[in-house]
GROMACS .gro file of C-alpha atoms in nm:
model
  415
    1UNK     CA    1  -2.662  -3.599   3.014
    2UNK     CA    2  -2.488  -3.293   3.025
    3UNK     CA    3  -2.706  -2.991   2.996
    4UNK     CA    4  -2.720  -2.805   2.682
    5UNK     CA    5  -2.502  -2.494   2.634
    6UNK     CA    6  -2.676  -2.175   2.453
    7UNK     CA    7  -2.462  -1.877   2.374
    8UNK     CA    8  -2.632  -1.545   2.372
    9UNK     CA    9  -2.485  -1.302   2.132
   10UNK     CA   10  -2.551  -0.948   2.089
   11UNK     CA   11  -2.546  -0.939   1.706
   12UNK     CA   12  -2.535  -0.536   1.787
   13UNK     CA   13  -2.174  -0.549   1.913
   14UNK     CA   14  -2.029  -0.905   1.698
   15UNK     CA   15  -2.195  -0.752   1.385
   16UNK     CA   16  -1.986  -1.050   1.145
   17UNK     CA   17  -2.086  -1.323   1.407
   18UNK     CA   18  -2.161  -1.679   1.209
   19UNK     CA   19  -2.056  -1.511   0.905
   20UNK     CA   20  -1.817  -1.704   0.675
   21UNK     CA   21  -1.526  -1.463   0.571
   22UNK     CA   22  -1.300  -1.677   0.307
   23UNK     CA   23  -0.888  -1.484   0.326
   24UNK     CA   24  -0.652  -1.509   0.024
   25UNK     CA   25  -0.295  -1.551   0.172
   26UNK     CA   26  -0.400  -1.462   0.532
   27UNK     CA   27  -0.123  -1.653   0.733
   28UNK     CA   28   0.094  -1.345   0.822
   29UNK     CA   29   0.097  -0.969   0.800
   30UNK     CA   30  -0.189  -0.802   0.649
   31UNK     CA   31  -0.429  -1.096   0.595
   32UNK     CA   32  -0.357  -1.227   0.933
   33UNK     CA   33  -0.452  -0.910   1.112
   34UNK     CA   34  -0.774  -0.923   0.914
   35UNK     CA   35  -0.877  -1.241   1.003
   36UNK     CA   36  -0.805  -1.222   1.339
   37UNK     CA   37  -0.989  -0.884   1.371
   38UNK     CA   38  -1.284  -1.093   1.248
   39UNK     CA   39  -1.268  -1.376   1.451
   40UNK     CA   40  -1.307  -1.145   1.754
   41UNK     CA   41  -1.668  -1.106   1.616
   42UNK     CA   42  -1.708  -1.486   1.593
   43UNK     CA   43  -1.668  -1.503   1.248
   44UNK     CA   44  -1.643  -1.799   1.060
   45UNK     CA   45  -1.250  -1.782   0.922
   46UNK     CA   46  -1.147  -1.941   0.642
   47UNK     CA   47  -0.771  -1.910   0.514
   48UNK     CA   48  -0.603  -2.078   0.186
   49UNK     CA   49  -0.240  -2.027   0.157
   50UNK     CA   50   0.088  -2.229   0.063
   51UNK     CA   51   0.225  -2.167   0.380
   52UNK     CA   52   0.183  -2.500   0.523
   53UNK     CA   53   0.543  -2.528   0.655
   54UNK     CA   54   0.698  -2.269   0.907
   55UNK     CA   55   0.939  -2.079   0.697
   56UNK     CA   56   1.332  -2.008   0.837
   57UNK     CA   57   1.281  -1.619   0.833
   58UNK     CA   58   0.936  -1.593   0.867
   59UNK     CA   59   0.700  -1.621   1.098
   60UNK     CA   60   0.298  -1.807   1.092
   61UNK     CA   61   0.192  -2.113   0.901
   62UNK     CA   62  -0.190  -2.177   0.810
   63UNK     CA   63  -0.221  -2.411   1.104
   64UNK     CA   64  -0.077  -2.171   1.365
   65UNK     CA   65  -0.263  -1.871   1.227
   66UNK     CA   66  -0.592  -2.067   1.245
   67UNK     CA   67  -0.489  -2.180   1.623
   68UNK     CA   68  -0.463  -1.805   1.659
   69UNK     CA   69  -0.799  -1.723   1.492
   70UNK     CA   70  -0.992  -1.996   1.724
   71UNK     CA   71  -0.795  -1.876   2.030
   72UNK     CA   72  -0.991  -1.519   1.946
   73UNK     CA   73  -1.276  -1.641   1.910
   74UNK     CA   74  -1.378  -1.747   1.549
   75UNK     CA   75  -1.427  -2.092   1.373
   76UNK     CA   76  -1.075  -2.169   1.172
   77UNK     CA   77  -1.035  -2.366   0.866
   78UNK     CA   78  -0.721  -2.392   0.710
   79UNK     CA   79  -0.693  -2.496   0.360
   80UNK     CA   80  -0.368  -2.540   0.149
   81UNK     CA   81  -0.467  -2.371  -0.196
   82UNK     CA   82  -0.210  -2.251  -0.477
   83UNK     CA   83  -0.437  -1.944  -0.632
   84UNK     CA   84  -0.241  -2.005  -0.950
   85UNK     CA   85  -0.398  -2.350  -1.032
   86UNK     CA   86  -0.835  -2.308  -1.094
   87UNK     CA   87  -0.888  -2.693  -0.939
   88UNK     CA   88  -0.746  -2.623  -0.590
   89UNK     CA   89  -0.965  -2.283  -0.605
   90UNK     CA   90  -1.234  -2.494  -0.680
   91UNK     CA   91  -1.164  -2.760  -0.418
   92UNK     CA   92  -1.094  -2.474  -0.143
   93UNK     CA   93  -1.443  -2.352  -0.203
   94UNK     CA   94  -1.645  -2.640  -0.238
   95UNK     CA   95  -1.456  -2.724   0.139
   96UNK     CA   96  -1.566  -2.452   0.273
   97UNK     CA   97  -1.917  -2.467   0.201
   98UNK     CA   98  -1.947  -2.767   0.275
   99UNK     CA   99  -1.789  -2.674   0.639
  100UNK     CA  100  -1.976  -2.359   0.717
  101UNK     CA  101  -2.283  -2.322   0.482
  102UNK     CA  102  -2.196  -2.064   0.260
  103UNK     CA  103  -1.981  -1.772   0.167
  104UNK     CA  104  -2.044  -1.462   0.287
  105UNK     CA  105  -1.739  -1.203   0.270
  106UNK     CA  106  -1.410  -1.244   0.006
  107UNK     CA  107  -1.074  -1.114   0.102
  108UNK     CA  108  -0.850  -1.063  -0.218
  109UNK     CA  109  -0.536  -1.056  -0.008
  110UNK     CA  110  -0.292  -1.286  -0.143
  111UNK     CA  111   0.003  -1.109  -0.339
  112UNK     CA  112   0.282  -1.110  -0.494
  113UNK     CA  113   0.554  -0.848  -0.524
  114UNK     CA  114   0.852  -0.757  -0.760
  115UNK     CA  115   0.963  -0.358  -0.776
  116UNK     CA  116   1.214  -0.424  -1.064
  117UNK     CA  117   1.229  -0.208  -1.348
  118UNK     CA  118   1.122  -0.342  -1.716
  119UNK     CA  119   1.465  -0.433  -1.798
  120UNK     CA  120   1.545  -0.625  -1.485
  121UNK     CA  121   1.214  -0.799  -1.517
  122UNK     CA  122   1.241  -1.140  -1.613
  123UNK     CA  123   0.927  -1.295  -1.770
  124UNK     CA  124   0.904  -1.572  -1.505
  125UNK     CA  125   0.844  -1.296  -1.266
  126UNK     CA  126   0.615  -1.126  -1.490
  127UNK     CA  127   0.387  -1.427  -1.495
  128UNK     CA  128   0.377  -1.490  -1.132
  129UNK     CA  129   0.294  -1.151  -0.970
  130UNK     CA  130   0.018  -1.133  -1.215
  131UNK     CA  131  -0.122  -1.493  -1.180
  132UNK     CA  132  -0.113  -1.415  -0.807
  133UNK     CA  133  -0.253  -1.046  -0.815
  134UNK     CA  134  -0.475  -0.992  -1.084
  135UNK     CA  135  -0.579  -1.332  -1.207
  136UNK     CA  136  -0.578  -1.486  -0.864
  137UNK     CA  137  -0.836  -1.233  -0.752
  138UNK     CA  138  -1.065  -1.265  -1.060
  139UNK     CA  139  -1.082  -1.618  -1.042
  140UNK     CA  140  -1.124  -1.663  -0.690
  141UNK     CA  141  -1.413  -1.388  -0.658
  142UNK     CA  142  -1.533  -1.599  -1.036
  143UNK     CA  143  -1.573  -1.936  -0.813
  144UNK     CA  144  -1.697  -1.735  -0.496
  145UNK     CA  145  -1.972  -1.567  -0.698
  146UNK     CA  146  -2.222  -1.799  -0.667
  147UNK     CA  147  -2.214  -1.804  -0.316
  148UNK     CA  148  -2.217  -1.476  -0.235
  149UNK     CA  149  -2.512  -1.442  -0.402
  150UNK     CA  150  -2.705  -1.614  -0.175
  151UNK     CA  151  -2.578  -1.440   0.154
  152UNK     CA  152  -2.778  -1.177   0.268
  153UNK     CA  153  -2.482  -0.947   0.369
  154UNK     CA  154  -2.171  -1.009   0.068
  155UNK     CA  155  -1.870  -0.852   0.049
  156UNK     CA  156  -1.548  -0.867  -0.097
  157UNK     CA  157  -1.297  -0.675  -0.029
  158UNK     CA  158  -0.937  -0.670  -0.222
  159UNK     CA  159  -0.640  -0.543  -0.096
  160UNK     CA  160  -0.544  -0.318  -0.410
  161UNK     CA  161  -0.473   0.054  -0.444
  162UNK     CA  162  -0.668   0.336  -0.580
  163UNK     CA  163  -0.585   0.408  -0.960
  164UNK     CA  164  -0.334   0.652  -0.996
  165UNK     CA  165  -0.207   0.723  -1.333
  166UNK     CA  166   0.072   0.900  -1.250
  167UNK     CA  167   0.356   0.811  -1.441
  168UNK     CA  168   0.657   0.781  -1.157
  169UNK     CA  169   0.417   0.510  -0.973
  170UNK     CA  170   0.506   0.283  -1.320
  171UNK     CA  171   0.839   0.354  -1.325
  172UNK     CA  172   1.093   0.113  -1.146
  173UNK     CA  173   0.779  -0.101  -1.113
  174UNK     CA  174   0.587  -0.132  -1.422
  175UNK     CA  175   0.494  -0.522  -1.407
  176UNK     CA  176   0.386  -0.474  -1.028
  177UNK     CA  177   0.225  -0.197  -1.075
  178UNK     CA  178  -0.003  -0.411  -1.343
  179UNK     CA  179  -0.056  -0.638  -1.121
  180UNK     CA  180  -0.211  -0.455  -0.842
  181UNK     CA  181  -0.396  -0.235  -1.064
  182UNK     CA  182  -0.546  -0.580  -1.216
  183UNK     CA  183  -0.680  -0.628  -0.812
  184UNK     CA  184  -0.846  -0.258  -0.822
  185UNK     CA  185  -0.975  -0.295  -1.178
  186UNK     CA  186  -1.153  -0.604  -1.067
  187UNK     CA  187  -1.286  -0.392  -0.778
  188UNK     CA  188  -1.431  -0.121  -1.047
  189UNK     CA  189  -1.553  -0.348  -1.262
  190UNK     CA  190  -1.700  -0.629  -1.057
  191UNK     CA  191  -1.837  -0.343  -0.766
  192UNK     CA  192  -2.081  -0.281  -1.084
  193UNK     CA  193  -2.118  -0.599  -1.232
  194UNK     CA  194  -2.274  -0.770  -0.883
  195UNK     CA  195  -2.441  -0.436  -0.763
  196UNK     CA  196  -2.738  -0.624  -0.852
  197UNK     CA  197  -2.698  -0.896  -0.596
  198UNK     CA  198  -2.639  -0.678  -0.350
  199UNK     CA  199  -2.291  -0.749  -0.316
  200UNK     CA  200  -2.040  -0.513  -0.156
  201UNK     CA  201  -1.721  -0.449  -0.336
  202UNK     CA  202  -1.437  -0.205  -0.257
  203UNK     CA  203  -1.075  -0.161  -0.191
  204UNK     CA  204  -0.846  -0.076   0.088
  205UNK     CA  205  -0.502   0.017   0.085
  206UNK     CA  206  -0.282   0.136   0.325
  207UNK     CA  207  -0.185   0.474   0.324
  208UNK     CA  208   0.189   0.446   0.490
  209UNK     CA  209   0.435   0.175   0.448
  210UNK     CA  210   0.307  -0.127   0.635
  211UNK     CA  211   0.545  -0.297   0.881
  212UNK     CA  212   0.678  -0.663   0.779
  213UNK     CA  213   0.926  -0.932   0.912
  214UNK     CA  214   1.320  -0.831   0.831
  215UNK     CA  215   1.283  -0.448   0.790
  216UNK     CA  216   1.526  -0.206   0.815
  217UNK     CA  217   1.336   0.065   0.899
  218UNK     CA  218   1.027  -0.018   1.113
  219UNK     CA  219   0.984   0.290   1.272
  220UNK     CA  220   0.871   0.474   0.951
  221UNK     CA  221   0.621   0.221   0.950
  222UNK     CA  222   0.290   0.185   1.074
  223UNK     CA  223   0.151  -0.184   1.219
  224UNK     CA  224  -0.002  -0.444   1.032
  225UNK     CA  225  -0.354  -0.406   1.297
  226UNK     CA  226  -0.485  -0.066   1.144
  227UNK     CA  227  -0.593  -0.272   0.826
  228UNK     CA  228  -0.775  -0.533   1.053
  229UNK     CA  229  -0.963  -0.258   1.197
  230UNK     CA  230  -0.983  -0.087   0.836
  231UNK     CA  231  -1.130  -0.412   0.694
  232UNK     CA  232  -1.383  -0.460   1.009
  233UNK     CA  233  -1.509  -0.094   0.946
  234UNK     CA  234  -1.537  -0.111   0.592
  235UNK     CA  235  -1.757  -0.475   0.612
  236UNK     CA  236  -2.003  -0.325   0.875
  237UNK     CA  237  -2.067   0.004   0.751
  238UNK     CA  238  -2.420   0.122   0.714
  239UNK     CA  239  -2.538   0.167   0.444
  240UNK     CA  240  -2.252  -0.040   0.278
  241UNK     CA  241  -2.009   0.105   0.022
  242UNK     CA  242  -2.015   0.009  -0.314
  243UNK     CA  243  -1.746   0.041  -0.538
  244UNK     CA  244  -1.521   0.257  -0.307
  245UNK     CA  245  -1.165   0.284  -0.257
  246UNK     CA  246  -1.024   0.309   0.084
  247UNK     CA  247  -0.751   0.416   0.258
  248UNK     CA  248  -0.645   0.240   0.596
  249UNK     CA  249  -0.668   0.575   0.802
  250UNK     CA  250  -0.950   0.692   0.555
  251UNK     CA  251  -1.216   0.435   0.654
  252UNK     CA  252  -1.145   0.458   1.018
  253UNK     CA  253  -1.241   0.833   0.995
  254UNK     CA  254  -1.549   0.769   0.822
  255UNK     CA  255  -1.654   0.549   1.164
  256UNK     CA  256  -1.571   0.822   1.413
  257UNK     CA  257  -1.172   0.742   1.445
  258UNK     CA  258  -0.955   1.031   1.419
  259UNK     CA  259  -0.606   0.956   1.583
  260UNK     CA  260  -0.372   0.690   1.476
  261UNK     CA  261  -0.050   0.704   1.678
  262UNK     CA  262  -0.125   0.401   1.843
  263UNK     CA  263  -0.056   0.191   1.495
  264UNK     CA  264   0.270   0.321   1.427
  265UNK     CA  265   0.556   0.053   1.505
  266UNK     CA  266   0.701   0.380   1.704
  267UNK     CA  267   0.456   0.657   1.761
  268UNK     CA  268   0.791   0.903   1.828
  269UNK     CA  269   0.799   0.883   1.483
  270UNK     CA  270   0.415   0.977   1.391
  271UNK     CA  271   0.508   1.284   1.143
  272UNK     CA  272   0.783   1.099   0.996
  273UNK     CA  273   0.593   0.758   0.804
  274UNK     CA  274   0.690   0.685   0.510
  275UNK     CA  275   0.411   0.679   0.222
  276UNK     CA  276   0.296   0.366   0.077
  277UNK     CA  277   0.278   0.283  -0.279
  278UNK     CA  278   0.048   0.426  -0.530
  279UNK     CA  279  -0.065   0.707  -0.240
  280UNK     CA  280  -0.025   1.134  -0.254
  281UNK     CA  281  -0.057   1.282   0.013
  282UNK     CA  282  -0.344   1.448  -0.048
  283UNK     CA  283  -0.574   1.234   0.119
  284UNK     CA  284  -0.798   1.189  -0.181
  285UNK     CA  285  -0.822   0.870  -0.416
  286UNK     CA  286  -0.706   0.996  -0.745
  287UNK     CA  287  -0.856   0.840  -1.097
  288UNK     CA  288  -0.733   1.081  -1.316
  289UNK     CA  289  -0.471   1.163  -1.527
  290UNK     CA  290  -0.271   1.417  -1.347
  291UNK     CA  291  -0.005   1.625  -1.562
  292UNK     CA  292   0.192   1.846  -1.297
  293UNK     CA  293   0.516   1.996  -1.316
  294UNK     CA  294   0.693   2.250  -1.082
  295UNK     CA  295   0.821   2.478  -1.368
  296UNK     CA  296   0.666   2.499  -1.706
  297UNK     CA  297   1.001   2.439  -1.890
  298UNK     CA  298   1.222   2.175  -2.142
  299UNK     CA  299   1.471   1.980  -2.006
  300UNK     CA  300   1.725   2.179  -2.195
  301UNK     CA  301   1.609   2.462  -1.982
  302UNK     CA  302   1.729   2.309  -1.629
  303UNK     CA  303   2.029   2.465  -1.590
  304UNK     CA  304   1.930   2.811  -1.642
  305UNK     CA  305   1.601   2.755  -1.443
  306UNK     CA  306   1.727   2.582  -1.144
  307UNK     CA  307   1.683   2.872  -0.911
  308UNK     CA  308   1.328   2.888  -1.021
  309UNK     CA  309   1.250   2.527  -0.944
  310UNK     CA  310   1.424   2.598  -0.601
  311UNK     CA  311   1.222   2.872  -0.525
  312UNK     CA  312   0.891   2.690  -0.639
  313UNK     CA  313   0.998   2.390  -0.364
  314UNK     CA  314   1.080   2.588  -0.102
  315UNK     CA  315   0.743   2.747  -0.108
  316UNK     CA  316   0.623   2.455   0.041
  317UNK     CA  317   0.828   2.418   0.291
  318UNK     CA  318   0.724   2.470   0.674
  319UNK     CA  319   0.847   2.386   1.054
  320UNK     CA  320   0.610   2.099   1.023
  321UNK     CA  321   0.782   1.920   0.736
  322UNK     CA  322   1.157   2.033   0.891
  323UNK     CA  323   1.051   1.887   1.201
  324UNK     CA  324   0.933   1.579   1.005
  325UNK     CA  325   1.238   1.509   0.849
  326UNK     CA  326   1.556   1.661   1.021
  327UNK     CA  327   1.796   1.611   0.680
  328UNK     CA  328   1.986   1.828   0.513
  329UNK     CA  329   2.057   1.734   0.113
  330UNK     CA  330   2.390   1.843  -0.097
  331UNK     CA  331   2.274   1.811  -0.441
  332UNK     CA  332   2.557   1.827  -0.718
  333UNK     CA  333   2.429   1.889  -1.074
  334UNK     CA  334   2.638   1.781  -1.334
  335UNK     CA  335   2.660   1.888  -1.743
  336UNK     CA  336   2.821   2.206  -1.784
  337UNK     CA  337   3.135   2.274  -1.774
  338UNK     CA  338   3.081   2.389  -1.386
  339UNK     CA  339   2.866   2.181  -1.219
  340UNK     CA  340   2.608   2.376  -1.021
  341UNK     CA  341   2.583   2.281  -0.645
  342UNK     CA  342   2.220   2.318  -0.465
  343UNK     CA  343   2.096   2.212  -0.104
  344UNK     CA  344   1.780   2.125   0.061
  345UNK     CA  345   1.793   2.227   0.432
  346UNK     CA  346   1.515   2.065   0.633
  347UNK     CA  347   1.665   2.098   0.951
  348UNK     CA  348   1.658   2.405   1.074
  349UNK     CA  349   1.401   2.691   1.055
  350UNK     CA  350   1.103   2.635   0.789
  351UNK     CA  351   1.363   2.486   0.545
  352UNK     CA  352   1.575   2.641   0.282
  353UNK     CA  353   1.582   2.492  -0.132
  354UNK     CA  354   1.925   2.726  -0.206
  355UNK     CA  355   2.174   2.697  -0.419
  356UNK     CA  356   2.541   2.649  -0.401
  357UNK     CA  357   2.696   2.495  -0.039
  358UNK     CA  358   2.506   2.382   0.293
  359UNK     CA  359   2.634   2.577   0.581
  360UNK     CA  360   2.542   2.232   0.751
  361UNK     CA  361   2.653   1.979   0.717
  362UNK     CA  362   2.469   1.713   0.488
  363UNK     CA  363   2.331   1.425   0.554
  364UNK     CA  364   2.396   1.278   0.176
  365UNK     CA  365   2.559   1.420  -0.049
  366UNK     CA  366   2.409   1.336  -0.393
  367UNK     CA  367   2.546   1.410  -0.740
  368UNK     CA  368   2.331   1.378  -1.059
  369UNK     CA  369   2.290   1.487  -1.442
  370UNK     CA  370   2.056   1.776  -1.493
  371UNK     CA  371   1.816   1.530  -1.670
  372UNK     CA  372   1.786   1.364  -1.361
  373UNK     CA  373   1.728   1.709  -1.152
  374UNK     CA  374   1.503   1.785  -1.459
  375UNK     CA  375   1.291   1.455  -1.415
  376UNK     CA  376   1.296   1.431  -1.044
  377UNK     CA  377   1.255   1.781  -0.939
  378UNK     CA  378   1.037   1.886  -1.226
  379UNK     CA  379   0.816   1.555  -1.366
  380UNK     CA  380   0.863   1.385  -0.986
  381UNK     CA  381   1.085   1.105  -1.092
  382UNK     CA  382   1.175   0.930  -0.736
  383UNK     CA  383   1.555   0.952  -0.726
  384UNK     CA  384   1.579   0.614  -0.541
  385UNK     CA  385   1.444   0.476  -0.919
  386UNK     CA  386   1.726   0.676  -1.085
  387UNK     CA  387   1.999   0.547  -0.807
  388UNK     CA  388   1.850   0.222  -0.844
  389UNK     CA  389   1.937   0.267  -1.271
  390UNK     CA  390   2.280   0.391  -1.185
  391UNK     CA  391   2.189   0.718  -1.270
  392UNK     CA  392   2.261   0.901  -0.927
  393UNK     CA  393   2.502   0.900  -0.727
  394UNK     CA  394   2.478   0.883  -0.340
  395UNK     CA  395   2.742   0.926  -0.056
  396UNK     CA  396   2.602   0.910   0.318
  397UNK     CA  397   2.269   0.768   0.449
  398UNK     CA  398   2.148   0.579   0.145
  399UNK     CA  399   1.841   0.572   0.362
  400UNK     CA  400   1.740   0.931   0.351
  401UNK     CA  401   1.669   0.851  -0.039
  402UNK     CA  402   1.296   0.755   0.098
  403UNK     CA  403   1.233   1.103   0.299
  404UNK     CA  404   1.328   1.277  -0.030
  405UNK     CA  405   1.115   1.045  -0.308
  406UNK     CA  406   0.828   1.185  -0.064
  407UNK     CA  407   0.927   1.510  -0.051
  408UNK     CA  408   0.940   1.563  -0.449
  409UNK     CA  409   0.605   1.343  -0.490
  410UNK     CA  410   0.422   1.566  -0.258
  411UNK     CA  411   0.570   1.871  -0.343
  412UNK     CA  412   0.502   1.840  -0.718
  413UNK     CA  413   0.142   1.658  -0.620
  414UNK     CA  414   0.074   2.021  -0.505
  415UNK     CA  415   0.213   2.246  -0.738
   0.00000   0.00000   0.00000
């Protein structure tokens, strides 16, 4: 008879240990750095996906993922679900009860994206990012519900962005940005509605572009592993949050963390990331209507106040944003009879907003109608929407069209 194993664990230091954590969409990226964060604790992981089949561009299937998870040291189940249909939901948690005991912590994950503008939108696409986003996450918290109630530490935890009513984060996007702000109005609604079980509900959202398989630009990016972290923080808290919505970088603070170069895909490029979605850069969660401009002024006006609206940008500029960014802009305004030239020099010094010709030379060079300058430079319209809509004009590094949507959504964020 072989003598009987006992494992000691110091529920101090594997605070999830034996709990059941059930992922939405967890076999790559986001959800997979989650669950694998957990299983270091000896969690119990459970993950329901479509990804059953490897994928030609794409890395991680549910059975390699839960190899992965096990290898770390949690429990794996892997369960094929489709969050669009109500009987595999059903199925997928009845399995894993049956498995584990219980439910203990929900991760909305699973998502679905489309940044097309309304026009471009076709309803197909329409219906699937919100059966996915929104109604995926209310039904598969509805099913959970029950058994979450009888843990005696619930969570659940969506992957959905603060509200932000700010009108350029609809633009370009409107039907995705419906979607995800279905996920975080579950999360304000259902944080209250289950308060009286006891159960835990926020958000978290990361604040800077997260890195994923076939990007460009990685560098501008951070990795995928600050939201495991973010997630593991946010589940152990004490006391637990209710109702909150976190940022990545935000929760970490609140447990003592205060540097984060060692998440970015290339920490050389630490003042340069690129925000995410839905995020100022304020650092605070917005949930109000916000009406900012840079100039009080009609867009018939934008001619004859363009050296105003200069002035009012370069204002903000400093050697920590020049030595962010390292661009210079040629802007050419178009409408009268003379088109009015203007450049953004964040390259040298603490950065110039001047008009007529750069001294140096540009990295872009883009031309525009002064109802573009008015909306982008006034109401903080990104101009990659408005080159996206034909609308502007762009010779050079098409890439540099991120650096400057962040530049006019901060700088008007703080006027």
């Amino acid at each position: 008879m072989k003598d009987l194993e006992i494992e000691i664990v110091d529920k101090s230091v594997k605070k999830l240990y034996g709990k059941t954590v059930f992922i939405t969409g967890g076999t790559r990226g986001v959800g997979k750095e989650i669950a694998l964060k957990l299983a270091r604790d000896g969690a119990n992981i459970v993950i329901v996906a479509e990804t059953d089949k490897p994928h030609p561009s794409k890395q991680g299937t549910l059975h390699t993922t839960i190899q992965e998870v096990e290898a770390a040291g949690g429990r794996g189940l892997a369960i094929l679900m489709d969050i669009r249909h109500e009987n595999q939901v059903k199925h997928a948690v009845e399995l894993t009860v049956r498995t584990f005991g219980g439910i203990d912590i929900l991760i909305n994950n699973a998502s679905a994206i489309s940044l097309a503008d309304t026009e471009e939108t076709d309803m197909n696409s329409y219906d699937l990012i919100n059966s996915v986003n929104a109604r995926g996450t209310f039904l598969v918290t509805k099913m959970c519900l029950p058994h979450l109630k009888k843990s005696t530490t619930p969570h659940v935890l969506c992957i959905a962005p603060p509200i932000n009513l700010r009108g350029f984060w609809f633009a370009g996007r409107v039907a995705y940005a419906i979607a995800k702000y279905g996920m975080s109005m579950c999360v304000m609604g259902m944080a209250e509605e289950f308060r009286g079980y006891g159960i835990s509900v926020n958000a978290l959202w990361p604040r800077v572009v997260i890195e994923k398989e076939n990007m460009v630009e990685k560098q501008v990016c951070r990795k995928p592993t600050i939201m495991g972290e973010a997630a593991y923080a946010i589940l152990t808290m004490d006391p637990r949050p209710f109702g909150e919505f976190f940022l990545d970088d935000q929760a970490l603070a609140q447990v003592g963390m205060r540097r984060y170069d060692s998440y970015c895909v290339d920490p050389s490029f630490v003042n340069k990331l690129v925000l995410n979605a839905f995020v100022d850069d304020s650092g605070t969660i917005v949930q109000k209507k916000i009406r900012k401009t840079t100039v009080e002024m009609d867009k018939s006006e934008t001619a004859d106040k363009m050296e105003k609206i200069l002035e009012k940008f370069e204002s903000l500029f400093d050697e920590a944003l020049v030595k962010k960014t390292q661009k210079v802009f040629q802007i050419t305004v178009t409408g009268d009879d003379h088109p009015k030239k203007a450049y953004i020099d964040l390259k040298n010094g603490k950065g110039a907003f001047r008009m007529g010709e750069s001294p140096e030379t540009a990295n872009v060079h883009l031309k525009m109608g002064q109802d573009v300058f008015y909306e982008s430079f006034v109401k903080g319209f990104k101009p990659s929407y408005a080159y996206k809509m034909g609308k502007l004009e762009v010779e050079g590094d098409k890439n540099t069209l991120r650096l400057l949507d962040n530049l006019i959504v901060n700088s008007v964020a703080k006027l």
